[in-house]
């Protein structure tokens, strides 16, 4: 009976072994599949992590480059600001020096204006009021600080050059003179600043000369030959003839009897 039981158990074990082996094989296969899947997932995650690391490294490199560029720009701006500060300081120094010079020049303006006005007053009475007024206007603008002292002096110098130019030029003009106690608008022929001849609307000719007291007076030239000589000068000036030989009467330099302004 024991032998029969043993034989039965042996047969049962032999029958169960293939089943256990099959189950074990299926378990191993399932485990291998799981391991392969997990390995694939790990590799995918590892690749993602490495990609993120690469992105972070690239971003850090970009940020580092931007930082370096910004630092360079900051240094450039700092240098520019220092240069601007130097230029500003130099400009302020120049402005201060210029203002100091202007302060020193300020008292000269009225003195120069007075000297020039006095010189004009002693010349031929050719638009003299206008010439003096031009000088006075410059001095007044400087006094009211509408122009700087150096600018005013430059303008006075220009007026002086205008006065010198009058002495080199000749021409025909219109202006008022006092003749026989009345104001008349006449045509004048200016010969530099040494002679001022006039012609009235009614055809009379004359000259403005200085009297013994230094005042200018208008005198009508009466003799016909002298009138023709003066008329010839007026005609030449009208034809734009400014140079040449002109005969003028000696009476053009005679001492007048009446004053002119």
CSV table of C-alpha atoms in Angstrom, one decimal:
chain,number,residue,atom,x,y,z
A,1,UNK,CA,0.0,0.0,0.0
A,2,UNK,CA,2.9,2.4,0.7
A,3,UNK,CA,4.3,1.6,-2.6
A,4,UNK,CA,1.1,2.6,-4.2
A,5,UNK,CA,0.9,5.8,-2.3
A,6,UNK,CA,4.5,6.7,-3.1
A,7,UNK,CA,3.9,5.9,-6.7
A,8,UNK,CA,0.8,8.2,-6.7
A,9,UNK,CA,2.7,11.0,-5.1
A,10,UNK,CA,5.5,10.6,-7.6
A,11,UNK,CA,3.1,10.7,-10.4
A,12,UNK,CA,1.4,13.8,-8.9
A,13,UNK,CA,4.7,15.6,-8.5
A,14,UNK,CA,5.8,14.7,-12.0
A,15,UNK,CA,2.5,16.1,-13.3
A,16,UNK,CA,2.8,19.3,-11.3
A,17,UNK,CA,6.4,20.1,-12.3
A,18,UNK,CA,5.5,21.1,-15.9
A,19,UNK,CA,2.7,23.4,-14.6
A,20,UNK,CA,5.1,25.0,-12.1
A,21,UNK,CA,7.7,25.5,-14.8
A,22,UNK,CA,5.2,27.0,-17.1
A,23,UNK,CA,4.0,29.4,-14.4
A,24,UNK,CA,7.6,30.3,-13.5
A,25,UNK,CA,8.4,30.9,-17.2
A,26,UNK,CA,5.3,33.2,-17.5
A,27,UNK,CA,6.4,35.0,-14.3
A,28,UNK,CA,9.9,35.5,-15.6
A,29,UNK,CA,8.6,36.7,-19.0
A,30,UNK,CA,6.2,39.2,-17.3
A,31,UNK,CA,9.0,40.4,-15.0
A,32,UNK,CA,11.3,40.8,-18.0
A,33,UNK,CA,8.6,42.8,-19.8
A,34,UNK,CA,8.1,45.0,-16.8
A,35,UNK,CA,11.8,45.5,-16.4
A,36,UNK,CA,12.1,46.4,-20.1
A,37,UNK,CA,9.3,48.8,-19.8
A,38,UNK,CA,10.7,50.4,-16.7
A,39,UNK,CA,14.1,50.6,-18.3
A,40,UNK,CA,12.6,52.3,-21.3
A,41,UNK,CA,10.8,54.7,-19.0
A,42,UNK,CA,14.0,55.4,-17.0
A,43,UNK,CA,15.9,56.0,-20.3
A,44,UNK,CA,13.1,58.4,-21.5
A,45,UNK,CA,13.2,60.2,-18.2
A,46,UNK,CA,16.9,60.3,-18.2
A,47,UNK,CA,16.8,61.8,-21.7
A,48,UNK,CA,14.3,64.4,-20.6
A,49,UNK,CA,16.4,65.3,-17.6
A,50,UNK,CA,19.5,65.6,-19.8
A,51,UNK,CA,17.6,67.7,-22.3
A,52,UNK,CA,16.5,70.0,-19.4
A,53,UNK,CA,20.0,70.2,-18.2
A,54,UNK,CA,21.2,71.1,-21.7
A,55,UNK,CA,18.4,73.8,-21.9
A,56,UNK,CA,19.4,75.1,-18.5
A,57,UNK,CA,23.1,75.2,-19.5
A,58,UNK,CA,22.2,77.0,-22.8
A,59,UNK,CA,20.1,79.4,-20.9
A,60,UNK,CA,22.8,80.0,-18.4
A,61,UNK,CA,25.3,80.6,-21.2
A,62,UNK,CA,22.9,83.1,-22.8
A,63,UNK,CA,22.3,84.9,-19.5
A,64,UNK,CA,26.0,84.9,-18.9
A,65,UNK,CA,26.6,86.5,-22.4
A,66,UNK,CA,23.8,89.0,-21.8
A,67,UNK,CA,25.3,89.8,-18.4
A,68,UNK,CA,28.7,90.4,-20.0
A,69,UNK,CA,27.2,92.6,-22.7
A,70,UNK,CA,25.3,94.6,-20.1
A,71,UNK,CA,28.4,95.0,-18.0
A,72,UNK,CA,30.2,96.3,-21.1
A,73,UNK,CA,27.3,98.7,-21.9
A,74,UNK,CA,27.3,99.9,-18.3
A,75,UNK,CA,31.1,100.6,-18.4
A,76,UNK,CA,30.6,102.4,-21.7
A,77,UNK,CA,27.8,104.5,-20.2
A,78,UNK,CA,29.9,105.2,-17.1
A,79,UNK,CA,32.7,106.4,-19.4
A,80,UNK,CA,30.4,108.5,-21.4
A,81,UNK,CA,28.9,110.0,-18.2
A,82,UNK,CA,32.4,110.8,-17.0
A,83,UNK,CA,33.3,112.4,-20.4
A,84,UNK,CA,30.0,114.4,-20.3
A,85,UNK,CA,30.8,115.6,-16.8
A,86,UNK,CA,34.2,116.7,-17.9
A,87,UNK,CA,32.8,118.5,-20.9
A,88,UNK,CA,30.1,120.1,-18.8
A,89,UNK,CA,32.7,121.3,-16.3
A,90,UNK,CA,34.8,122.7,-19.1
A,91,UNK,CA,31.7,124.4,-20.6
A,92,UNK,CA,30.7,125.9,-17.2
A,93,UNK,CA,34.3,127.2,-16.8
A,94,UNK,CA,34.1,128.8,-20.2
A,95,UNK,CA,30.7,130.3,-19.5
A,96,UNK,CA,32.0,131.6,-16.2
A,97,UNK,CA,35.1,133.1,-17.8
A,98,UNK,CA,33.0,134.7,-20.6
A,99,UNK,CA,30.6,136.2,-18.0
A,100,UNK,CA,33.6,137.6,-16.1
A,101,UNK,CA,34.9,139.1,-19.3
A,102,UNK,CA,31.5,140.5,-20.1
A,103,UNK,CA,31.3,142.1,-16.7
A,104,UNK,CA,34.7,143.7,-17.4
A,105,UNK,CA,33.5,144.9,-20.8
A,106,UNK,CA,30.1,146.3,-19.6
A,107,UNK,CA,31.4,149.7,-18.5
A,108,UNK,CA,33.1,150.1,-21.9
A,109,UNK,CA,29.9,150.0,-23.9
A,110,UNK,CA,28.5,153.5,-22.9
A,111,UNK,CA,32.0,155.0,-23.2
A,112,UNK,CA,32.6,153.6,-26.7
A,113,UNK,CA,29.1,154.6,-27.7
A,114,UNK,CA,29.6,158.2,-26.5
A,115,UNK,CA,32.9,158.4,-28.3
A,116,UNK,CA,31.4,157.1,-31.6
A,117,UNK,CA,28.4,159.4,-31.3
A,118,UNK,CA,30.6,162.4,-30.7
A,119,UNK,CA,32.7,161.5,-33.7
A,120,UNK,CA,29.6,161.1,-35.9
A,121,UNK,CA,28.3,164.5,-34.6
A,122,UNK,CA,31.5,166.2,-35.9
A,123,UNK,CA,31.2,164.7,-39.5
A,124,UNK,CA,29.1,165.8,-42.4
A,125,UNK,CA,25.4,166.1,-41.6
A,126,UNK,CA,24.6,163.1,-43.8
A,127,UNK,CA,21.7,161.2,-42.2
A,128,UNK,CA,23.5,162.1,-38.9
A,129,UNK,CA,20.5,161.7,-36.6
A,130,UNK,CA,19.9,158.1,-38.0
A,131,UNK,CA,23.6,157.2,-37.5
A,132,UNK,CA,23.7,158.5,-34.0
A,133,UNK,CA,20.4,156.8,-33.1
A,134,UNK,CA,21.8,153.5,-34.4
A,135,UNK,CA,24.7,153.8,-31.9
A,136,UNK,CA,22.4,154.9,-29.1
A,137,UNK,CA,20.1,151.9,-29.7
A,138,UNK,CA,23.0,149.5,-29.2
A,139,UNK,CA,24.1,151.2,-25.9
A,140,UNK,CA,20.5,151.1,-24.7
A,141,UNK,CA,20.0,147.4,-25.5
A,142,UNK,CA,23.3,146.6,-23.6
A,143,UNK,CA,22.1,148.7,-20.7
A,144,UNK,CA,18.8,146.8,-20.6
A,145,UNK,CA,20.8,143.5,-20.8
A,146,UNK,CA,19.0,142.6,-24.0
A,147,UNK,CA,22.4,141.9,-25.5
A,148,UNK,CA,25.7,141.0,-23.9
A,149,UNK,CA,28.5,143.5,-23.6
A,150,UNK,CA,30.8,141.8,-26.0
A,151,UNK,CA,28.0,141.6,-28.5
A,152,UNK,CA,27.2,145.3,-28.1
A,153,UNK,CA,30.9,146.1,-28.6
A,154,UNK,CA,31.0,144.0,-31.8
A,155,UNK,CA,27.9,145.9,-33.0
A,156,UNK,CA,29.6,149.3,-32.2
A,157,UNK,CA,32.6,148.1,-34.1
A,158,UNK,CA,30.4,147.4,-37.1
A,159,UNK,CA,28.9,150.9,-36.9
A,160,UNK,CA,32.5,152.2,-36.9
A,161,UNK,CA,33.3,150.2,-40.0
A,162,UNK,CA,30.1,151.7,-41.5
A,163,UNK,CA,31.4,155.2,-40.8
A,164,UNK,CA,34.8,154.4,-42.4
A,165,UNK,CA,33.0,153.0,-45.4
A,166,UNK,CA,31.1,156.2,-45.8
A,167,UNK,CA,34.4,158.0,-46.2
A,168,UNK,CA,35.3,155.6,-49.1
A,169,UNK,CA,32.0,155.7,-50.9
A,170,UNK,CA,30.0,158.4,-52.8
A,171,UNK,CA,26.5,158.4,-54.1
A,172,UNK,CA,23.0,160.1,-54.4
A,173,UNK,CA,20.6,160.0,-51.5
A,174,UNK,CA,17.5,161.8,-50.2
A,175,UNK,CA,17.3,163.6,-46.9
A,176,UNK,CA,16.0,166.6,-45.1
A,177,UNK,CA,18.1,169.8,-44.6
A,178,UNK,CA,17.4,173.2,-43.1
A,179,UNK,CA,17.5,175.8,-45.8
A,180,UNK,CA,16.5,179.4,-45.2
A,181,UNK,CA,15.0,178.5,-41.9
A,182,UNK,CA,12.8,175.7,-43.3
A,183,UNK,CA,13.0,171.9,-43.6
A,184,UNK,CA,13.3,170.7,-47.2
A,185,UNK,CA,13.5,167.2,-48.6
A,186,UNK,CA,16.3,167.4,-51.1
A,187,UNK,CA,18.5,165.2,-53.2
A,188,UNK,CA,22.1,165.1,-51.9
A,189,UNK,CA,25.3,164.0,-53.5
A,190,UNK,CA,27.8,162.8,-50.9
A,191,UNK,CA,31.5,162.8,-51.9
A,192,UNK,CA,33.0,160.5,-49.3
A,193,UNK,CA,32.7,162.4,-46.0
A,194,UNK,CA,34.4,165.5,-47.3
A,195,UNK,CA,31.6,167.2,-49.3
A,196,UNK,CA,27.8,167.2,-49.3
A,197,UNK,CA,26.0,168.9,-52.2
A,198,UNK,CA,22.3,169.2,-52.5
A,199,UNK,CA,19.7,169.9,-55.2
A,200,UNK,CA,16.2,171.1,-54.3
A,201,UNK,CA,13.0,170.1,-56.0
A,202,UNK,CA,12.8,173.5,-57.7
A,203,UNK,CA,16.3,172.9,-59.2
A,204,UNK,CA,18.5,175.0,-56.9
A,205,UNK,CA,22.0,173.6,-56.2
A,206,UNK,CA,24.0,174.2,-53.1
A,207,UNK,CA,26.5,172.8,-50.6
A,208,UNK,CA,26.6,172.1,-46.8
A,209,UNK,CA,29.8,173.4,-45.2
A,210,UNK,CA,31.0,174.0,-41.7
A,211,UNK,CA,31.0,177.5,-40.2
A,212,UNK,CA,33.6,179.0,-37.8
A,213,UNK,CA,31.8,177.5,-34.8
A,214,UNK,CA,31.9,174.1,-36.3
A,215,UNK,CA,28.2,174.0,-37.3
A,216,UNK,CA,27.1,172.9,-40.8
A,217,UNK,CA,25.0,175.2,-42.9
A,218,UNK,CA,23.3,174.9,-46.3
A,219,UNK,CA,24.1,177.5,-48.9
A,220,UNK,CA,22.6,177.9,-52.3
A,221,UNK,CA,25.1,178.3,-55.2
A,222,UNK,CA,24.0,181.3,-57.2
A,223,UNK,CA,26.4,181.6,-60.2
A,224,UNK,CA,25.4,179.6,-63.3
A,225,UNK,CA,28.8,178.0,-64.1
A,226,UNK,CA,29.0,176.6,-60.5
A,227,UNK,CA,25.5,175.3,-60.8
A,228,UNK,CA,26.3,173.5,-64.0
A,229,UNK,CA,29.4,171.9,-62.4
A,230,UNK,CA,27.3,170.6,-59.5
A,231,UNK,CA,24.5,169.5,-61.9
A,232,UNK,CA,27.1,167.5,-63.8
A,233,UNK,CA,28.2,165.7,-60.7
A,234,UNK,CA,24.5,164.8,-59.9
A,235,UNK,CA,24.0,163.5,-63.5
A,236,UNK,CA,27.2,161.4,-63.2
A,237,UNK,CA,26.1,159.9,-59.9
A,238,UNK,CA,22.7,159.1,-61.4
A,239,UNK,CA,24.5,157.2,-64.2
A,240,UNK,CA,26.4,155.2,-61.5
A,241,UNK,CA,29.7,157.0,-62.4
A,242,UNK,CA,31.4,157.0,-59.0
A,243,UNK,CA,35.0,157.7,-60.1
A,244,UNK,CA,36.7,160.1,-62.4
A,245,UNK,CA,37.7,163.8,-62.6
A,246,UNK,CA,34.9,166.3,-61.7
A,247,UNK,CA,35.3,170.0,-61.6
A,248,UNK,CA,33.5,171.6,-58.6
A,249,UNK,CA,33.2,175.3,-57.8
A,250,UNK,CA,35.5,176.8,-55.1
A,251,UNK,CA,32.3,178.2,-53.5
A,252,UNK,CA,31.5,174.6,-52.5
A,253,UNK,CA,33.8,175.2,-49.6
A,254,UNK,CA,32.7,178.7,-48.8
A,255,UNK,CA,31.6,179.7,-45.3
A,256,UNK,CA,27.8,179.6,-45.2
A,257,UNK,CA,25.6,182.1,-43.6
A,258,UNK,CA,22.8,179.8,-42.2
A,259,UNK,CA,23.0,176.8,-40.0
A,260,UNK,CA,21.8,173.3,-40.9
A,261,UNK,CA,21.0,170.3,-38.7
